[in-house]
Short mmCIF file of C-alpha atoms and ligand atoms in Angstrom, two decimals:
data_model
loop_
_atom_site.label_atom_id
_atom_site.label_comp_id
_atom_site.label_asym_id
_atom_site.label_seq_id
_atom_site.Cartn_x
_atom_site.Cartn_y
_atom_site.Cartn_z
CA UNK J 25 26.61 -6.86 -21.47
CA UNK J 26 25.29 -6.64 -18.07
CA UNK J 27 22.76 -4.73 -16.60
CA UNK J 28 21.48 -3.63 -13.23
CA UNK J 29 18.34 -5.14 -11.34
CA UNK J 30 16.48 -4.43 -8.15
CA UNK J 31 15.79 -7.48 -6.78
CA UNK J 32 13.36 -8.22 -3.98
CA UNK J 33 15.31 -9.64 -0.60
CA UNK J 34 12.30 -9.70 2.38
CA UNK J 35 9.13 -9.19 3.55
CA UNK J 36 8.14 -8.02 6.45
CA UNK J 37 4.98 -6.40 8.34
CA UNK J 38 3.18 -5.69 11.63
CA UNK J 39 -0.34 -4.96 12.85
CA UNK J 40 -0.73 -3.41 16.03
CA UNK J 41 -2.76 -5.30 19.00
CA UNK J 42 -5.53 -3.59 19.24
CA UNK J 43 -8.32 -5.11 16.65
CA UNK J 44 -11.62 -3.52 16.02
CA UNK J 45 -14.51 -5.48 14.66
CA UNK J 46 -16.92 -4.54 12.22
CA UNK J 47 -19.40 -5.49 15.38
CA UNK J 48 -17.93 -2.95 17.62
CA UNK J 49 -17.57 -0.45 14.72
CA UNK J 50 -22.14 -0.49 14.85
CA UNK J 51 -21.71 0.57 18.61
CA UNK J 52 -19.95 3.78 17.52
CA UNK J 53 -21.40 4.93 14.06
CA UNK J 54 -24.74 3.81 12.56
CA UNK J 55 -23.47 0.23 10.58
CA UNK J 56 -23.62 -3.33 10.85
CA UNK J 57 -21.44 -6.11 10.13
CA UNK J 58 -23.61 -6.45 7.22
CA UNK J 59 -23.32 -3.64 5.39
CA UNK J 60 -19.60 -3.18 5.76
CA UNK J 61 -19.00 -7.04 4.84
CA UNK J 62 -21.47 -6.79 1.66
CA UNK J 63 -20.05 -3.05 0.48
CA UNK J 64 -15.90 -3.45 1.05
CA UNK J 65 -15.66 -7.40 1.99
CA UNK J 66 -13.76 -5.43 5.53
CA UNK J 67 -14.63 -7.64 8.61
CA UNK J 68 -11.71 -5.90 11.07
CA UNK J 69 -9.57 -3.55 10.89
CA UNK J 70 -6.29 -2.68 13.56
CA UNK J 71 -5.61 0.93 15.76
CA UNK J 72 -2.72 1.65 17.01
CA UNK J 73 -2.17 2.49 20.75
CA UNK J 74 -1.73 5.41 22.90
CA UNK J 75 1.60 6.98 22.20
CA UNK J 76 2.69 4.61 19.42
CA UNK J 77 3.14 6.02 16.28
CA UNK J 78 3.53 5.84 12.71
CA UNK J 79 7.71 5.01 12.74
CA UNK J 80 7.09 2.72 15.79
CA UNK J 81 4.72 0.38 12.84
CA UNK J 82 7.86 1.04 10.49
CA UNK J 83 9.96 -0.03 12.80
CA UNK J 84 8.21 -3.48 13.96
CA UNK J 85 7.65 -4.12 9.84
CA UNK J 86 11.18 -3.32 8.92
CA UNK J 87 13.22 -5.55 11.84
CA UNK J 88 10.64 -8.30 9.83
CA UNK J 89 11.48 -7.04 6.53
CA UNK J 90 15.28 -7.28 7.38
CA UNK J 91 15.68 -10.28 8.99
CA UNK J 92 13.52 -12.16 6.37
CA UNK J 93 16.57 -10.39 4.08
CA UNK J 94 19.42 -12.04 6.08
CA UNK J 95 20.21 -8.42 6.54
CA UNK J 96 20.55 -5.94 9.45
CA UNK J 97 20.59 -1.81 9.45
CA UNK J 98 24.11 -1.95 8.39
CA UNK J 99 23.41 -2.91 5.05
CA UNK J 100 21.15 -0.26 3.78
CA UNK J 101 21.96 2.78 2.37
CA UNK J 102 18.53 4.44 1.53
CA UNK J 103 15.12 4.40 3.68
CA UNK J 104 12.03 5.31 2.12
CA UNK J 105 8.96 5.88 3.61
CA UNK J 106 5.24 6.09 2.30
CA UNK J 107 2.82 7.63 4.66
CA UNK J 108 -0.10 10.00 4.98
CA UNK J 109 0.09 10.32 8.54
CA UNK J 110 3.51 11.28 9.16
CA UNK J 111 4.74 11.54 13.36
CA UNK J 112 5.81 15.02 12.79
CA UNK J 113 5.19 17.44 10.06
CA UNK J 114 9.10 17.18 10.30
CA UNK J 115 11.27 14.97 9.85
CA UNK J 116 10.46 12.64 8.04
CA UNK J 117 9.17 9.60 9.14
CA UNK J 118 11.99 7.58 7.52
CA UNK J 119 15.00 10.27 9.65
CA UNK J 120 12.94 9.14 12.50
CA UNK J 121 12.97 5.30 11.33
CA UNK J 122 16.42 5.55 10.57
CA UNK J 123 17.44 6.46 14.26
CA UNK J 124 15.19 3.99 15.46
CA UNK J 125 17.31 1.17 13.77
CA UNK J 126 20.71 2.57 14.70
CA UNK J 127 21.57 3.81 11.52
CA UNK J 128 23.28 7.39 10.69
CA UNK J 129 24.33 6.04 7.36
CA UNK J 130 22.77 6.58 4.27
CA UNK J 131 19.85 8.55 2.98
CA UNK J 132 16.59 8.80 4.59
CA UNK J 133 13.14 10.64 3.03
CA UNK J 134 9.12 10.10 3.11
CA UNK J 135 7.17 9.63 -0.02
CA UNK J 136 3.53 11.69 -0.03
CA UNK J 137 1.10 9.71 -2.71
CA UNK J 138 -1.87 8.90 0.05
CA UNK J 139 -2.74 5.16 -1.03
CA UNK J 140 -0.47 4.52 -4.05
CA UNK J 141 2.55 5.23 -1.72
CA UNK J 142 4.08 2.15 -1.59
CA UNK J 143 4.22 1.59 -5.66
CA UNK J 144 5.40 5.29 -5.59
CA UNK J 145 8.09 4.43 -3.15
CA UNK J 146 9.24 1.10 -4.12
CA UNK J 147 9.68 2.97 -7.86
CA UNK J 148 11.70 5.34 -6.01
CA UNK J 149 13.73 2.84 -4.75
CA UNK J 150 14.18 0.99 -7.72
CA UNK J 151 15.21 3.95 -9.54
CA UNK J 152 17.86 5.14 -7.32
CA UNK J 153 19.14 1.17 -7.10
CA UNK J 154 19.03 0.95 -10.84
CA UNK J 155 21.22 4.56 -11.45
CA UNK J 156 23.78 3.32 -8.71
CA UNK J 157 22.21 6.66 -6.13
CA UNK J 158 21.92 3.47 -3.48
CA UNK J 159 22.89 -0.49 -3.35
CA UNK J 160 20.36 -1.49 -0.70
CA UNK J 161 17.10 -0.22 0.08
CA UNK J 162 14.24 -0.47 2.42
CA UNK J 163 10.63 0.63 0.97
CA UNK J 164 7.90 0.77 3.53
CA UNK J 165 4.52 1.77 4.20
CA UNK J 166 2.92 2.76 7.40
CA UNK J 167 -0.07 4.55 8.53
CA UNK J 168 -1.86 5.73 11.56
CA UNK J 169 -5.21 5.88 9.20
CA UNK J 170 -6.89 6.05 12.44
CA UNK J 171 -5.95 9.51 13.77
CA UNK J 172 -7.11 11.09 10.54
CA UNK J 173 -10.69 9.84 10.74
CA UNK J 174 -14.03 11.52 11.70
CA UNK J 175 -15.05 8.73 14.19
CA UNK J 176 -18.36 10.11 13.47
CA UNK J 177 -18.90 9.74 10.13
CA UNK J 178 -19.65 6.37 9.52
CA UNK J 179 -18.93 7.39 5.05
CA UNK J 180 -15.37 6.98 6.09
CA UNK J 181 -14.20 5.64 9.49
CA UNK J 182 -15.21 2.02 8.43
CA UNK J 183 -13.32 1.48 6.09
CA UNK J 184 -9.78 2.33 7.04
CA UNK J 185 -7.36 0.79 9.67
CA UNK J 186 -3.85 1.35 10.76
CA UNK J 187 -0.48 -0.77 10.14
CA UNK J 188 2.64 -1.02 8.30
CA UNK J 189 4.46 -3.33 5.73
CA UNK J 190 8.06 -3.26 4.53
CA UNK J 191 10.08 -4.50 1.57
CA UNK J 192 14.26 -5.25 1.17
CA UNK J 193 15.34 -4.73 -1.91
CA UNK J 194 18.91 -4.95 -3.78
CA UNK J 195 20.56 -3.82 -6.63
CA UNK J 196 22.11 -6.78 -8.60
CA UNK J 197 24.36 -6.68 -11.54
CA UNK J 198 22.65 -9.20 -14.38
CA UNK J 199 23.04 -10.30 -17.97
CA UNK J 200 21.63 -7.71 -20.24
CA UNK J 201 18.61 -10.33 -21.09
CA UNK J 202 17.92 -11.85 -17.40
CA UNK J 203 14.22 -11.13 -16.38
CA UNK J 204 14.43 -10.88 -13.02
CA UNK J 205 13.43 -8.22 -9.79
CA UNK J 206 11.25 -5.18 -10.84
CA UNK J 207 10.32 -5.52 -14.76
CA UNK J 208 8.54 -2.21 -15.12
CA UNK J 209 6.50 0.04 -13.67
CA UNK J 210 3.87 2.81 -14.38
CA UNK J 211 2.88 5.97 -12.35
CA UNK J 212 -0.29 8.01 -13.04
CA UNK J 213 -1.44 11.16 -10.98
CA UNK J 214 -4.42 13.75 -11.68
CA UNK J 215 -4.74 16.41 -9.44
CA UNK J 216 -7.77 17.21 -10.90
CA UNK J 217 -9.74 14.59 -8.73
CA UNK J 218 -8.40 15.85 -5.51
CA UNK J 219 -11.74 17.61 -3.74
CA UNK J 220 -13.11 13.76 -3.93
CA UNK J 221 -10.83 12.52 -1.48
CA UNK J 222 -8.71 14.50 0.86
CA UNK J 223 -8.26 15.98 4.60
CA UNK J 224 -9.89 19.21 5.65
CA UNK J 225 -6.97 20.25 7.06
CA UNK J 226 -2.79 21.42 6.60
CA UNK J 227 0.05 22.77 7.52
CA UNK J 228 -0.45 26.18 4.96
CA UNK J 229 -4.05 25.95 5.17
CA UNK J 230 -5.60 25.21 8.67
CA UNK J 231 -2.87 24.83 10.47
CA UNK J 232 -4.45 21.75 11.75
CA UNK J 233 -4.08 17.84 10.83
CA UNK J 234 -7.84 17.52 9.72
CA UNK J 235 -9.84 14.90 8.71
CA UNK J 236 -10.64 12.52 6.12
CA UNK J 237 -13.36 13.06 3.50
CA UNK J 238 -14.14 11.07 0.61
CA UNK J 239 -17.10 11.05 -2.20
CA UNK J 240 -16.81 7.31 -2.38
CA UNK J 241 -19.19 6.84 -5.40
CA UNK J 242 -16.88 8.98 -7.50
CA UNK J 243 -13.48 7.17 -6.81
CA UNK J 244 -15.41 3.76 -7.07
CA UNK J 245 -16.22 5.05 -10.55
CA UNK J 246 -12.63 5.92 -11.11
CA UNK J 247 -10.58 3.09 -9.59
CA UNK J 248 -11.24 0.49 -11.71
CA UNK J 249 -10.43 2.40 -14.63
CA UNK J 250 -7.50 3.92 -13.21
CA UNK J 251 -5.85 0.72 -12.31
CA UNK J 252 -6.73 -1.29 -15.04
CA UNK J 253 -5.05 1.85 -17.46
CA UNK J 254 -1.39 1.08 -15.64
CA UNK J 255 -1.89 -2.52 -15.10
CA UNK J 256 -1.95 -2.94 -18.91
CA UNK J 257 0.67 0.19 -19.46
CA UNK J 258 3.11 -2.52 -17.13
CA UNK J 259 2.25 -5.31 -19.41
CA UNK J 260 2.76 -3.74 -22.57
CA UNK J 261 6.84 -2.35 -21.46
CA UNK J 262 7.18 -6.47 -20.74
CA UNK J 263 5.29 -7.97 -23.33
CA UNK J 264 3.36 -9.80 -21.06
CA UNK J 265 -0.40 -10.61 -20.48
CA UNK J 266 -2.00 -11.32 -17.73
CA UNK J 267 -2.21 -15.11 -18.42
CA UNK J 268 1.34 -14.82 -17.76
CA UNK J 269 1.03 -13.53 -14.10
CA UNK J 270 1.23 -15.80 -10.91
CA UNK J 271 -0.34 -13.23 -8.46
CA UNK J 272 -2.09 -10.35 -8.52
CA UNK J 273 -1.39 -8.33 -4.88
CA UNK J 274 -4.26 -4.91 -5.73
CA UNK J 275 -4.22 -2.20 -3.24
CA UNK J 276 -6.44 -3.45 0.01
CA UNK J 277 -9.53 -0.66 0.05
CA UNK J 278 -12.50 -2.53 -1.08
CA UNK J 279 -13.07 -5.96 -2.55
CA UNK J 280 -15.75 -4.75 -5.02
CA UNK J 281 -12.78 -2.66 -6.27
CA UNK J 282 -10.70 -5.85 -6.61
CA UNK J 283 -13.18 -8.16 -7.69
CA UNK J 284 -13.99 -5.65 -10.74
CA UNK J 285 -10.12 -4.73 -11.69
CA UNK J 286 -9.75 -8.73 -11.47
CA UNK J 287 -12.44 -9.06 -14.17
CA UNK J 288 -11.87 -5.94 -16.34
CA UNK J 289 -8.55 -7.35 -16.75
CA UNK J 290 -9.28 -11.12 -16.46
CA UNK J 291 -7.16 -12.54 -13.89
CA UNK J 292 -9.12 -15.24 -12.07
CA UNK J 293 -9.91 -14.75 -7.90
CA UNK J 294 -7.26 -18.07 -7.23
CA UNK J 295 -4.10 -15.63 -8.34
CA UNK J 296 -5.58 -12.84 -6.39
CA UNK J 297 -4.31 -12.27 -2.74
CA UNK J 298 -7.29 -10.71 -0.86
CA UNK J 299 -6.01 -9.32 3.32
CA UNK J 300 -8.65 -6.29 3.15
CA UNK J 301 -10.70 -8.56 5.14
CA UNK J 302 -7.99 -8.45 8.43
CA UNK J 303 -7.03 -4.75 8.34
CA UNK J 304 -8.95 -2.44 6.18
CA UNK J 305 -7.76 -0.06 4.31
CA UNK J 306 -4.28 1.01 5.55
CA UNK J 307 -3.34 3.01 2.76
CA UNK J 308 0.66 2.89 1.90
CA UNK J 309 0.77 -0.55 3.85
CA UNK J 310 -1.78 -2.24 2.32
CA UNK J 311 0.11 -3.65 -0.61
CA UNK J 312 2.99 -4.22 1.17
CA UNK J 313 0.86 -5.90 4.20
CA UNK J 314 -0.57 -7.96 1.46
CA UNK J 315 3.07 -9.42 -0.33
CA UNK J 316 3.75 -10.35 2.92
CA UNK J 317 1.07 -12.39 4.14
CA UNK J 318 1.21 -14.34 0.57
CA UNK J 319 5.32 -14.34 1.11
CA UNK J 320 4.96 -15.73 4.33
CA UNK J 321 2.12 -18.63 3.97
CA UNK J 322 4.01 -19.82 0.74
CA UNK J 323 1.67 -18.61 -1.90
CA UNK J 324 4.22 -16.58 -3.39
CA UNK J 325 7.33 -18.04 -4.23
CA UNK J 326 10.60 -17.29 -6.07
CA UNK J 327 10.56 -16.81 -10.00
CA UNK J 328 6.68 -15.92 -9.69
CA UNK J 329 5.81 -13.11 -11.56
CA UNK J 330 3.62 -10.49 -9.41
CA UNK J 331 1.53 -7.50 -10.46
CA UNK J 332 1.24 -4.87 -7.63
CA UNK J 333 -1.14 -1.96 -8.06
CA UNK J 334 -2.71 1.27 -5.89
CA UNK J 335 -4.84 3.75 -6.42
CA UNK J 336 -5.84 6.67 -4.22
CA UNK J 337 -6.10 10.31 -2.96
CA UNK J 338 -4.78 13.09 -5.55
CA UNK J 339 -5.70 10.90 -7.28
CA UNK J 340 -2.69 9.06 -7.62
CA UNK J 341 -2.55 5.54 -9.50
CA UNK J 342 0.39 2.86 -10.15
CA UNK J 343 1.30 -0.34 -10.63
CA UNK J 344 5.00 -2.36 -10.87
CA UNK J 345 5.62 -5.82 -12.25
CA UNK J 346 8.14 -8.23 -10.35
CA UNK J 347 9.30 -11.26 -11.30
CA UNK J 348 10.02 -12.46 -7.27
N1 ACO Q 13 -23.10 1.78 7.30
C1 ACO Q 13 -24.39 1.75 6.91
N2 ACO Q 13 -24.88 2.53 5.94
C2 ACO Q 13 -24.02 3.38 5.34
C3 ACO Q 13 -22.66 3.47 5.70
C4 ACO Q 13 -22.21 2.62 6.73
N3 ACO Q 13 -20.92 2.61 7.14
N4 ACO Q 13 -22.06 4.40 4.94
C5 ACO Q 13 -22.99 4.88 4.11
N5 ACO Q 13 -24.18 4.27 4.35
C6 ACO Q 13 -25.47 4.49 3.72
C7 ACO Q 13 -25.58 5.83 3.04
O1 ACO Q 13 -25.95 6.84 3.95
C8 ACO Q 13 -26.65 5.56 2.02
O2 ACO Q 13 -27.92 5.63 2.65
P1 ACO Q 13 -29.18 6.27 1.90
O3 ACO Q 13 -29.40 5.39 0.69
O4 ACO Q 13 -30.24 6.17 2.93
O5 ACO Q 13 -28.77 7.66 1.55
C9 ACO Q 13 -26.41 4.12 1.61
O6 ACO Q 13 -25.62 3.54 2.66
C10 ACO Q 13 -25.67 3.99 0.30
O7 ACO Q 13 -24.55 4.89 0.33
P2 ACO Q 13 -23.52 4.94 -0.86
O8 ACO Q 13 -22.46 5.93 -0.53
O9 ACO Q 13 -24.26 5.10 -2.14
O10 ACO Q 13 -22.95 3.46 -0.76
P3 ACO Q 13 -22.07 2.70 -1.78
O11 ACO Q 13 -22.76 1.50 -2.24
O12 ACO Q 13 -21.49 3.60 -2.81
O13 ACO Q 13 -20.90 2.21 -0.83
C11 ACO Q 13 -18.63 2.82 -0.38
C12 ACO Q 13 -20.08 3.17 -0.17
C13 ACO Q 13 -18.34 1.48 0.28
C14 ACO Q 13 -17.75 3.89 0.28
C15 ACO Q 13 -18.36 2.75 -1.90
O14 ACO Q 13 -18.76 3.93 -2.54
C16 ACO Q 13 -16.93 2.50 -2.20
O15 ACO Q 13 -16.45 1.41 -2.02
N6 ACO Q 13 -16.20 3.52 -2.72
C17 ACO Q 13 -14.80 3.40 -2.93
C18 ACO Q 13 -14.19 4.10 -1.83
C19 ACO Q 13 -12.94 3.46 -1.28
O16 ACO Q 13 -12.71 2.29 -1.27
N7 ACO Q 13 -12.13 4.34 -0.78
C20 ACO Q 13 -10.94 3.96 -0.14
C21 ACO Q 13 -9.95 5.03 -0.29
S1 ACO Q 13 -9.58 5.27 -1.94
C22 ACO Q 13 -8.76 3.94 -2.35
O17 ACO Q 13 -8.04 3.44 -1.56
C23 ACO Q 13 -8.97 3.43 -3.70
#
């Protein structure tokens, strides 16, 4: 008996130019280096530049992504997108991705779950590869964080960033007992939670794009739980622990939020790949910005097994277990 696997084929990301430092973050808002290092472990974070725009940071991540597959546009069939901060209201950001690597082939559609995007997506993805809906996909997250923050609230606009991060992956026929590609995964959303951390703005509501607001005490409170609660729902569909894990690649908010789902669950700091430090929180992309920095320096290497995870606005939760 065979069965059919989604496989992991490249890596790829981008952060654009411009980087802003914590220091010249204090001569907007009222901060300091210090109190952003000690609170999130974020140093700098990136902005994108006049004009460019969310599916230009696809587009830079995914000519990475595929060419670190041995792939080009030809190859894929389905595009999926996670982002907050869309170009348009439509398209989608993956129609407009699509054009912008020559493709008219396939399918192409955006994926809405604010932080946990890129679990949500890559899911997706894996579903559709799995169910024979698509043979080759590309998963990415992007955001222009930046154009949805209050540059005067210094509550929020320190701790988020823009860029983008993209994964290849590949549906493979395999024996029936092979452990390879995406394992399992676990989704989690509670609209309940929403009013502590969402944009005061819309499409049916304002009419306007809005702006971020957050009650960061109450989804500090929650995220550990939250991911911990679909870390070990991953673990239990494998039968593994997390003694068993190579890496651990969390979402890339806050490193308090890391450094307590790392002990809640114990998985020591060495198997834990910490980028918040670079680019802040960048929402979708930061998981994906994460694989590929550990992809790229050699941390991560095939056959390792690696726990993703997100949590974030809606609130929306996930994690997926890969064995690379
Ligand atoms: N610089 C300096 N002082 C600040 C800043 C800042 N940027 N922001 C807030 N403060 C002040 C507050 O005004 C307050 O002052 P006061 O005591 O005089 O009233 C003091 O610092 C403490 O404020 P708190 O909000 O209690 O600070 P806290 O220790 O909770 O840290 C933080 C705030 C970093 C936002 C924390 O709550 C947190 O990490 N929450 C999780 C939020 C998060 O990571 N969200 C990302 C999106 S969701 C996700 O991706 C999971």
């Amino acid at each position: 008996m065979t069965k059919i696997t989604t496989q992991v084929r490249g890596m790829g990301s981008y952060l654009p130019e411009r980087v802003m430092t914590n220091e010249e973050m204090a001569t907007i808002v009222d901060t300091s280096d210090e109190w952003i290092v000690q609170r999130t472990g974020i140093r700098e974070r990136h902005l994108a530049a006049d004009g460019e725009m969310t599916s230009d940071l696809c587009l830079k991540a995914s000519e990475r992504a595929l060419e670190a597959a041995g792939m080009t546009a030809a190859d894929i069939d389905l595009i999926i997108v996670a982002t907050t901060t869309p170009d348009q209201t439509f398209p989608a950001t993956a129609a407009i991705l699509q054009t912008k690597l020559g493709m008219s082939h396939g399918m192409a559609f955006d994926i809405q779950a604010v932080c946990s995007g890129f679990v949500f997506a890559l899911t997706t993805a894996d579903t559709y590869l799995r169910t024979g809906l698509a043979k080759r996909a590309l998963v990415v997250g992007a955001e222009t964080f930046s154009r949805i923050l209050d540059w005067t609230d210094r509550t929020t606009c320190v701790l988020f960033g823009d860029g983008a991060g993209a994964m290849v992956v590949e549906a493979v026929e395999t024996g029936d007992d092979a452990e390879s590609g995406i394992l399992a995964s676990s989704l989690r959303t509670d609209g309940a939670h929403w009013k502590k951390l969402y944009v005061d703005g819309g499409v049916s509501s304002t009419g306007t794009v809005g702006h971020v607001h957050m009650e960061g005490r109450e989804v500090f409170k929650h995220a550990v739980g939250m991911i911990s609660d679909v870390i070990e729902d991953v673990l239990e569909k494998t039968g593994k622990t997390t003694e068993d894990l190579d890496w651990f690649v969390p979402h890339q908010a806050n490193k308090r939020i890391i450094d307590g789902a790392g002990r809640k669950l114990g998985i020591p700091e060495e198997k834990t790949i910490v980028t918040v430090d670079r680019h802040a929180n960048t929402s979708a992309a930061s998981v994906p910005l994460a694989l590929s920095v550990a992809v790229a320096d050699g941390r991560i290497k095939k056959g390792d097994l690696v726990m993703i995870e997100a949590m974030g606005g809606g609130f929306t939760w996930g994690a997926s277990l890969i064995r690379w």
